[in-house]
Amino acid sequence: MTEQETGQTTETTQSAEYATPQHPEVDAHDNRRQVLYWRLLARLFDHEEHATLESASLAVVEDIGLPSPLLDPQASVDSIVQRHPELAAEFDGLMAPEPDDDGGHDRPAEVRRAALVSKVLLNVFSSGSGTVTAGQLARWQSDAGWLERALGCKPGELRGGRAGGAAGRGAAGPGVSPTGTGGRGTTPDLSRLIPAIGPELGAIEADLVKRMHLREVLADPKLAAQLTPSMSLIEQLLRDKNNLSGVALANAKALIRRFVDEVAEVLRTQVEKATVGALDRSVPPKRVFRNLDLDRTIWKNLTNWSPEEERLYVDRLYYRHTARKTMPQRLIVVVDQSGSMVDSMVNCTILASIFAGLPKVDVHLIAYDTQALDLTPWVHDPFETLLRTNLGGGTDGTVAMALAQPKITEPRNTVVVWISDFYEWQAEPLFESMAAVHRSGAKFIPVGSVTSSGRGSVNPWFRERFKDLGTPVLSGHIRKLVHELKTFLA
């Protein structure tokens, strides 16, 4: 027997021994899953194709009944789901699977899940290099939406933008587009599952936008129509708006308007849920039938019950209070418009416009870098407001404070929201003026980041002093700011 034949016999014997423990199927499923994940790692970290892993993965995918295009890096998740609509439901909550009732594991299902997970992760995190076309950016945004959906979130939610907005709607029909609700229940705790995945997705998207020849794309209506507005794209458009003209400028404005409307829809819902004031019992209830409190009326008149006549005589009708407490309030929003604060600038501009539409709320908006700009005349239109901003430059909050302080005419009915990373040129003078605003009786809310992903940094010097002042810096999701404003305005 030759040495080669001996090696083959030994290998066959080892394979046979490996496949005949008490649970042979478990080993086979583990091997398949490992093949798929090794291929994923090889694709992510090595640009060269490994023929052995590719052929082995193809055999696994075909054997478990999944379409072979699942292994094609050029095929988007959307295109696969369009041809195989039954897979859409499998992507929902794919990476946050529910445990089996008996505590066991469905080994074949784990192999199938590994194939689907590999597809989503590879399409999102292997973004390549070189120039990016509008179509490639749109495809990546769609795939990122499927990843967010697989994590149990709404598309766009982790990247700091719309949560289930109109982007991509109708691309693959009902129940297929990644703009679906996503998930199989409550949103998982992603801070424990995959820390900082939202900012990482935003960084990849920002890199793709930078690699795209944006001006040429905007000048072509067909290419511009392929763009899906996102925070990264809006930031680039706001930075470059002064260099655009004609068709390119019109397309840029249309994208900004579209994004603003989508974010406003999400924020308006949060504000509407949060701004219902307490019942004002000092206002007499309106005596109309719809406000009649029947239960209370019967209870209060029970002493008038006549057993002989079996009749209740009512001396007085009771009505429900429906009036809400609404006090005139002044909301002053000061936003650092330096380049690092673009997410906060967009969100807070839209939020200010929403609060400006509420009754008896007087909203003022100030943006600053080394100079301050009073944007109050345009506060009702966030689109026009954003077009008047100039991202970038240094930060000197004292110039913004000089505009804000004269607006505080009734401190007890005034809230000042200051959004910045607080890396200031004149730190001590600015902090002293902020402390003076707080001591005057006005509600002062320092905000480190007002994003949809919660990413942001704050100057530690300011953070400690705000904490000592009793006004700790608010950082994180924009819902936190909505809650703070609701508490004051309710």
Coordinates of C-alpha atoms in Angstrom, one line a residue:
M1 CA 0.0 0.0 0.0
T2 CA 1.4 3.4 -1.0
E3 CA 2.0 6.2 1.5
Q4 CA -0.8 8.2 -0.2
E5 CA -3.3 5.3 0.1
T6 CA -2.2 4.9 3.8
G7 CA -2.9 8.6 4.4
Q8 CA -6.3 8.4 2.7
T9 CA -7.2 5.3 4.8
T10 CA -6.1 7.0 8.0
E11 CA -8.1 10.2 7.1
T12 CA -11.2 8.1 6.2
T13 CA -10.9 6.2 9.5
Q14 CA -10.5 9.4 11.5
S15 CA -13.6 10.9 9.7
A16 CA -15.5 7.7 10.5
E17 CA -14.5 7.8 14.1
Y18 CA -15.4 11.5 14.3
A19 CA -18.8 10.8 12.9
T20 CA -19.8 8.0 15.2
P21 CA -20.1 9.3 18.7
Q22 CA -23.4 9.3 20.5
H23 CA -24.6 12.4 18.6
P24 CA -23.2 12.2 15.1
E25 CA -25.6 14.8 13.8
V26 CA -24.4 17.4 16.3
D27 CA -20.9 17.2 15.0
A28 CA -22.0 17.4 11.4
H29 CA -24.1 20.5 12.1
D30 CA -21.2 22.1 14.0
N31 CA -18.9 21.5 11.1
R32 CA -21.3 23.1 8.7
R33 CA -21.7 26.1 10.9
Q34 CA -17.9 26.5 11.3
V35 CA -17.4 26.3 7.5
L36 CA -19.9 29.2 7.0
Y37 CA -18.3 31.4 9.7
W38 CA -14.7 30.6 8.6
R39 CA -15.8 31.8 5.1
L40 CA -17.2 34.9 6.6
L41 CA -14.0 35.7 8.5
A42 CA -11.9 35.0 5.5
R43 CA -14.0 37.3 3.3
L44 CA -13.9 40.1 5.8
F45 CA -10.2 40.0 6.5
D46 CA -8.7 38.6 3.3
H47 CA -9.6 40.1 -0.1
E48 CA -8.5 36.9 -1.9
E49 CA -11.1 34.2 -2.4
H50 CA -10.5 30.8 -0.8
A51 CA -11.7 28.2 -3.2
T52 CA -12.0 25.4 -0.6
L53 CA -14.1 27.5 1.7
E54 CA -16.3 28.7 -1.1
S55 CA -17.0 25.3 -2.5
A56 CA -17.7 23.8 1.0
S57 CA -20.0 26.7 1.8
L58 CA -21.9 26.3 -1.4
A59 CA -22.4 22.6 -0.6
V60 CA -23.7 23.5 2.8
V61 CA -26.1 26.2 1.5
E62 CA -27.5 24.0 -1.2
D63 CA -27.9 21.1 1.2
I64 CA -30.0 23.1 3.7
G65 CA -32.3 24.4 1.0
L66 CA -31.1 28.0 0.7
P67 CA -30.5 29.8 -2.6
S68 CA -26.9 29.9 -3.8
P69 CA -26.9 33.7 -4.5
L70 CA -26.8 34.0 -0.7
L71 CA -23.0 33.5 -1.1
D72 CA -22.6 36.2 -3.8
P73 CA -21.1 39.3 -2.2
Q74 CA -22.6 41.4 -5.1
A75 CA -26.1 40.3 -4.4
S76 CA -28.0 42.5 -2.0
V77 CA -30.3 41.1 0.7
D78 CA -33.2 42.9 -1.1
S79 CA -32.6 41.1 -4.4
I80 CA -32.5 37.7 -2.6
V81 CA -35.7 38.4 -0.7
Q82 CA -37.4 39.7 -3.8
R83 CA -36.8 36.3 -5.4
H84 CA -37.4 34.3 -2.2
P85 CA -40.0 36.3 -0.2
E86 CA -40.3 33.6 2.4
L87 CA -36.8 34.5 3.7
A88 CA -38.0 38.0 4.8
A89 CA -39.5 36.6 8.0
E90 CA -36.3 34.7 8.8
F91 CA -34.2 37.9 8.7
D92 CA -36.5 39.5 11.4
G93 CA -34.8 39.1 14.8
L94 CA -32.3 36.8 13.2
M95 CA -29.5 37.8 15.5
A96 CA -31.7 38.0 18.6
P97 CA -33.3 34.5 18.4
E98 CA -35.8 33.3 20.9
P99 CA -34.8 30.4 23.0
D100 CA -36.5 27.0 22.6
D101 CA -39.3 26.2 25.1
D102 CA -37.5 23.1 26.2
G103 CA -34.1 24.8 26.5
G104 CA -32.7 22.7 23.7
H105 CA -31.0 23.7 20.4
D106 CA -32.3 23.2 16.9
R107 CA -29.0 22.3 15.3
P108 CA -30.2 22.4 11.7
A109 CA -31.8 25.8 12.3
E110 CA -28.5 27.1 13.7
V111 CA -26.8 26.1 10.5
R112 CA -29.5 27.9 8.5
R113 CA -29.2 31.0 10.8
A114 CA -25.4 31.0 10.3
A115 CA -25.8 31.2 6.5
L116 CA -28.3 34.1 6.8
V117 CA -26.2 35.9 9.4
S118 CA -23.1 35.6 7.3
K119 CA -24.8 37.2 4.3
V120 CA -26.0 40.2 6.3
L121 CA -22.7 40.8 8.1
L122 CA -20.6 40.3 4.9
N123 CA -22.7 42.8 2.9
V124 CA -22.6 45.4 5.6
F125 CA -19.0 45.2 7.0
S126 CA -17.2 44.4 3.8
S127 CA -17.6 47.8 2.1
G128 CA -14.6 47.5 -0.2
S129 CA -12.5 50.5 -1.3
G130 CA -12.3 53.0 -4.1
T131 CA -15.0 55.2 -5.6
V132 CA -18.6 54.5 -4.6
T133 CA -21.6 54.9 -6.9
A134 CA -25.0 56.1 -5.9
G135 CA -26.3 52.6 -6.5
Q136 CA -23.7 51.0 -4.3
L137 CA -24.5 53.4 -1.5
A138 CA -28.2 52.7 -1.8
R139 CA -27.5 49.0 -1.7
W140 CA -25.4 49.3 1.4
Q141 CA -28.0 51.4 3.1
S142 CA -30.6 48.7 2.3
D143 CA -28.4 45.9 3.6
A144 CA -27.6 47.9 6.8
G145 CA -31.4 48.2 7.2
W146 CA -31.7 44.4 7.1
L147 CA -28.9 44.1 9.7
E148 CA -30.8 46.5 12.0
R149 CA -33.9 44.5 11.3
A150 CA -32.1 41.3 12.2
L151 CA -31.1 42.8 15.5
G152 CA -34.7 43.5 16.3
C153 CA -34.6 47.2 15.5
K154 CA -36.2 49.4 12.8
P155 CA -34.1 50.3 9.7
G156 CA -32.1 53.5 10.4
E157 CA -32.6 53.3 14.1
L158 CA -29.0 52.3 15.0
R159 CA -27.3 54.6 12.5
G160 CA -28.8 57.8 14.0
G161 CA -31.6 58.7 11.6
R162 CA -35.1 57.8 10.8
A163 CA -36.5 54.8 12.6
G164 CA -38.5 53.0 10.0
G165 CA -38.7 56.0 7.6
A166 CA -39.9 56.1 4.1
A167 CA -36.5 55.2 2.6
G168 CA -36.7 52.2 0.4
R169 CA -40.4 51.8 0.8
G170 CA -41.9 49.7 -1.8
A171 CA -38.6 48.4 -3.1
A172 CA -39.5 44.8 -2.5
G173 CA -43.2 44.9 -1.9
P174 CA -45.2 44.5 1.4
G175 CA -43.4 42.6 4.1
V176 CA -40.2 42.4 2.1
S177 CA -38.6 45.8 2.2
P178 CA -36.2 46.4 5.1
T179 CA -38.3 49.3 6.2
G180 CA -40.6 46.8 8.0
T181 CA -41.1 46.9 11.7
G182 CA -38.2 44.6 12.4
G183 CA -37.8 42.2 15.3
R184 CA -40.0 39.7 17.0
G185 CA -40.9 41.7 20.0
T186 CA -39.2 44.2 22.3
T187 CA -35.9 45.7 21.1
P188 CA -32.9 43.8 22.6
D189 CA -30.4 45.5 24.9
L190 CA -27.8 46.1 22.2
S191 CA -25.4 47.9 24.6
R192 CA -24.7 44.4 26.0
L193 CA -25.2 42.4 22.8
I194 CA -22.9 44.4 20.4
P195 CA -21.5 47.6 22.0
A196 CA -21.3 50.7 19.8
I197 CA -22.6 49.0 16.7
G198 CA -24.7 52.0 15.8
P199 CA -21.8 54.5 15.6
E200 CA -19.8 51.9 13.7
L201 CA -22.5 51.6 11.1
G202 CA -22.7 55.4 10.9
A203 CA -18.9 55.5 10.4
I204 CA -19.0 53.0 7.5
E205 CA -21.8 55.0 5.9
A206 CA -20.0 58.2 6.3
D207 CA -16.9 56.7 4.6
L208 CA -19.0 55.5 1.7
V209 CA -20.5 59.0 1.2
K210 CA -17.0 60.5 1.2
R211 CA -15.8 58.1 -1.4
M212 CA -18.7 59.0 -3.7
H213 CA -18.4 61.8 -6.2
L214 CA -21.3 63.5 -4.7
R215 CA -21.4 66.6 -6.9
E216 CA -21.5 64.5 -10.1
V217 CA -24.2 62.3 -8.7
L218 CA -26.4 65.3 -7.7
A219 CA -26.0 66.8 -11.1
D220 CA -27.6 63.7 -12.7
P221 CA -31.3 63.4 -11.7
K222 CA -31.4 59.7 -12.3
L223 CA -28.4 59.0 -10.1
A224 CA -29.6 61.5 -7.4
A225 CA -32.9 59.6 -7.3
Q226 CA -31.0 56.5 -6.2
L227 CA -29.7 58.3 -3.0
T228 CA -31.4 57.5 0.3
P229 CA -31.1 60.4 2.7
S230 CA -29.2 59.6 5.9
M231 CA -27.4 61.6 8.6
S232 CA -24.0 61.0 6.9
L233 CA -25.3 62.1 3.5
I234 CA -27.0 65.2 5.0
E235 CA -23.8 66.2 6.8
Q236 CA -21.9 66.1 3.5
L237 CA -24.6 68.0 1.7
L238 CA -24.7 70.7 4.4
R239 CA -20.9 71.1 4.2
D240 CA -20.9 71.3 0.4
K241 CA -24.1 73.3 -0.2
N242 CA -22.3 76.5 -1.0
N243 CA -20.4 74.8 -3.9
L244 CA -23.6 73.5 -5.5
S245 CA -25.8 75.2 -8.1
G246 CA -28.5 74.5 -10.6
V247 CA -29.8 70.9 -10.7
A248 CA -27.3 69.7 -8.2
L249 CA -28.4 72.2 -5.6
A250 CA -32.1 71.5 -6.3
N251 CA -31.4 67.7 -5.8
A252 CA -29.5 68.4 -2.6
K253 CA -32.3 70.5 -1.2
A254 CA -34.8 67.8 -2.1
L255 CA -32.7 65.2 -0.2
I256 CA -32.4 67.5 2.9
R257 CA -36.1 68.2 2.9
R258 CA -36.9 64.5 2.6
F259 CA -34.7 63.6 5.5
V260 CA -36.0 66.5 7.7
D261 CA -39.6 65.4 7.1
E262 CA -38.8 61.8 8.0
V263 CA -37.0 62.7 11.2
A264 CA -39.7 65.2 12.1
E265 CA -42.3 62.5 11.8
V266 CA -40.5 60.4 14.3
L267 CA -39.8 63.2 16.8
R268 CA -43.3 64.7 16.5
T269 CA -44.7 61.4 17.7
Q270 CA -42.3 61.4 20.7
V271 CA -43.3 65.0 21.5
E272 CA -47.0 64.3 21.2
K273 CA -46.7 61.4 23.6
A274 CA -44.7 63.5 26.1
T275 CA -46.4 66.9 26.2
V276 CA -49.8 66.2 27.7
G277 CA -50.1 68.5 30.7
A278 CA -51.7 67.6 34.0
L279 CA -55.4 68.2 34.6
D280 CA -56.1 71.7 35.7
R281 CA -58.7 71.4 38.4
S282 CA -58.8 75.1 38.9
V283 CA -60.8 75.4 35.7
P284 CA -64.5 74.3 36.1
P285 CA -65.4 71.3 34.0
K286 CA -67.4 72.0 30.9
R287 CA -71.0 70.9 31.5
V288 CA -71.6 68.9 28.4
F289 CA -72.9 65.4 28.1
R290 CA -69.6 63.9 26.9
N291 CA -67.9 65.1 30.1
L292 CA -70.6 63.6 32.4
D293 CA -69.0 61.4 35.1
L294 CA -71.9 58.9 35.4
D295 CA -70.2 56.6 38.0
R296 CA -69.5 59.6 40.3
T297 CA -72.9 61.0 39.8
I298 CA -74.6 57.8 40.9
W299 CA -72.3 57.3 43.8
K300 CA -72.8 60.8 45.2
N301 CA -76.6 60.6 44.9
L302 CA -77.1 57.1 46.4
T303 CA -78.6 58.6 49.5
N304 CA -81.5 59.7 47.3
W305 CA -82.4 56.1 46.4
S306 CA -86.1 55.3 46.9
P307 CA -86.6 51.5 47.6
E308 CA -90.3 51.8 47.2
E309 CA -90.2 53.5 43.8
E310 CA -86.9 51.8 42.8
R311 CA -85.8 55.1 41.6
L312 CA -82.7 57.3 42.1
Y313 CA -83.3 61.0 42.5
V314 CA -80.3 63.1 41.3
D315 CA -79.7 66.4 43.1
R316 CA -76.4 67.1 41.3
L317 CA -74.6 66.1 38.2
Y318 CA -70.8 65.6 38.2
Y319 CA -68.5 66.2 35.3
R320 CA -65.0 65.2 34.4
H321 CA -62.2 67.8 34.3
T322 CA -60.7 67.9 30.8
A323 CA -58.7 71.2 30.8
R324 CA -54.9 70.8 30.8
K325 CA -52.4 73.1 32.5
T326 CA -50.7 75.1 29.8
M327 CA -48.5 77.9 31.0
P328 CA -46.7 80.3 28.6
Q329 CA -43.1 79.1 28.4
R330 CA -40.0 80.3 26.6
L331 CA -37.7 77.7 25.1
I332 CA -34.2 78.9 24.1
V333 CA -32.2 76.3 22.2
V334 CA -28.5 77.1 21.7
V335 CA -26.7 74.7 19.4
D336 CA -22.9 74.3 18.7
Q337 CA -22.7 74.1 14.9
S338 CA -19.1 72.8 14.8
G339 CA -18.5 69.8 12.5
S340 CA -18.6 67.3 15.3
M341 CA -22.2 68.3 16.3
V342 CA -24.0 67.8 12.9
D343 CA -26.2 65.1 14.3
S344 CA -27.3 67.2 17.2
M345 CA -27.7 70.2 15.0
V346 CA -30.1 68.4 12.7
N347 CA -32.1 66.8 15.5
C348 CA -32.4 69.9 17.7
T349 CA -33.3 72.1 14.8
I350 CA -36.2 69.8 13.9
L351 CA -37.1 69.4 17.6
A352 CA -37.2 73.2 18.1
S353 CA -39.6 73.6 15.1
I354 CA -41.9 70.9 16.6
F355 CA -42.0 72.7 20.0
A356 CA -42.5 76.0 18.2
G357 CA -45.8 74.6 16.8
L358 CA -47.2 73.9 20.3
P359 CA -49.6 76.4 21.9
K360 CA -48.1 78.9 24.3
V361 CA -44.5 77.8 23.7
D362 CA -42.2 80.6 22.5
V363 CA -39.2 79.0 20.9
H364 CA -35.9 80.8 20.1
L365 CA -33.0 79.1 18.3
I366 CA -29.3 80.2 18.3
A367 CA -26.5 78.5 16.4
Y368 CA -22.8 79.3 17.0
D369 CA -19.2 78.5 16.3
T370 CA -16.9 81.5 16.7
Q371 CA -19.9 83.7 15.8
A372 CA -23.5 83.4 16.8
L373 CA -26.5 83.4 14.5
D374 CA -30.1 84.0 15.7
L375 CA -32.2 81.6 13.7
T376 CA -35.5 82.3 15.5
P377 CA -37.3 83.8 12.4
W378 CA -36.9 80.5 10.7
V379 CA -37.5 78.2 13.7
H380 CA -40.8 76.9 12.3
D381 CA -39.1 75.6 9.2
P382 CA -36.1 73.3 10.0
F383 CA -35.3 73.0 6.3
E384 CA -34.6 76.7 5.9
T385 CA -32.8 76.8 9.3
L386 CA -30.4 74.1 8.3
L387 CA -29.6 75.8 5.0
R388 CA -28.5 78.9 6.9
T389 CA -26.1 76.9 9.1
N390 CA -22.3 76.7 8.4
L391 CA -20.8 73.5 9.8
G392 CA -17.2 73.6 11.0
G393 CA -14.9 76.0 12.7
G394 CA -14.1 76.6 16.3
T395 CA -16.4 77.2 19.3
D396 CA -16.9 80.3 21.4
G397 CA -20.0 80.0 23.4
T398 CA -19.7 83.5 24.9
V399 CA -21.0 85.0 21.7
A400 CA -24.0 82.8 21.8
M401 CA -24.6 83.6 25.5
A402 CA -24.6 87.3 24.6
L403 CA -27.6 86.6 22.3
A404 CA -29.4 84.2 24.7
Q405 CA -29.3 86.2 28.0
P406 CA -31.4 89.2 26.8
K407 CA -34.1 86.6 25.9
I408 CA -34.5 85.4 29.5
T409 CA -37.1 88.0 30.6
E410 CA -39.0 85.7 32.9
P411 CA -36.5 83.1 34.3
R412 CA -39.2 81.0 36.1
N413 CA -40.9 80.4 32.8
T414 CA -37.8 79.9 30.7
V415 CA -35.8 76.8 29.8
V416 CA -32.4 77.1 28.1
V417 CA -31.1 74.0 26.3
W418 CA -27.4 74.2 25.4
I419 CA -26.2 71.5 23.0
S420 CA -22.4 71.2 22.6
D421 CA -19.4 69.1 23.3
F422 CA -18.2 72.0 25.5
Y423 CA -14.7 72.1 24.1
E424 CA -14.6 75.9 24.3
W425 CA -12.0 78.6 23.9
Q426 CA -13.2 80.6 26.8
A427 CA -14.3 77.9 29.2
E428 CA -14.4 79.7 32.6
P429 CA -16.2 82.9 31.5
L430 CA -18.8 80.8 29.6
F431 CA -19.4 78.5 32.6
E432 CA -19.8 81.4 35.0
S433 CA -22.5 82.9 32.7
M434 CA -24.3 79.5 32.5
A435 CA -24.2 79.2 36.3
A436 CA -25.7 82.7 36.5
V437 CA -28.6 81.6 34.2
H438 CA -29.2 78.7 36.5
R439 CA -29.1 80.8 39.6
S440 CA -31.6 83.2 38.1
G441 CA -34.3 80.6 38.3
A442 CA -34.3 79.6 34.7
K443 CA -34.2 75.8 33.8
F444 CA -30.8 75.2 32.3
I445 CA -30.2 71.9 30.5
P446 CA -26.7 71.2 29.2
V447 CA -26.7 68.5 26.5
G448 CA -23.6 66.7 25.4
S449 CA -25.2 64.9 22.4
V450 CA -28.7 64.7 21.1
T451 CA -28.4 61.9 18.6
S452 CA -30.4 58.9 17.6
S453 CA -27.6 56.5 18.4
G454 CA -26.4 58.1 21.6
R455 CA -22.8 58.8 20.5
G456 CA -21.0 61.9 21.7
S457 CA -18.2 63.2 23.9
V458 CA -18.2 66.0 26.5
N459 CA -15.3 68.1 27.9
P460 CA -14.6 66.5 31.3
W461 CA -13.9 69.9 32.8
F462 CA -17.5 71.1 32.0
R463 CA -19.0 67.8 32.9
E464 CA -17.7 67.9 36.5
R465 CA -18.7 71.6 37.0
F466 CA -22.2 71.0 35.7
K467 CA -22.5 68.1 38.1
D468 CA -21.5 70.2 41.0
L469 CA -23.9 72.9 39.9
G470 CA -26.8 70.4 40.1
T471 CA -27.4 70.4 36.3
P472 CA -25.6 67.2 35.1
V473 CA -24.9 67.0 31.4
L474 CA -27.6 65.1 29.5
S475 CA -26.1 62.7 27.0
G476 CA -27.6 59.9 24.9
H477 CA -30.7 59.4 22.9
I478 CA -32.8 62.4 21.9
R479 CA -35.8 60.9 23.8
K480 CA -34.0 62.0 27.0
L481 CA -34.2 65.6 26.0
V482 CA -37.8 65.2 24.9
H483 CA -38.6 63.9 28.4
E484 CA -36.8 66.7 30.1
L485 CA -38.6 69.4 28.1
K486 CA -41.9 67.6 28.6
T487 CA -41.4 67.7 32.4
F488 CA -40.8 71.5 32.3
L489 CA -43.5 72.3 29.8
A490 CA -46.3 70.0 31.0

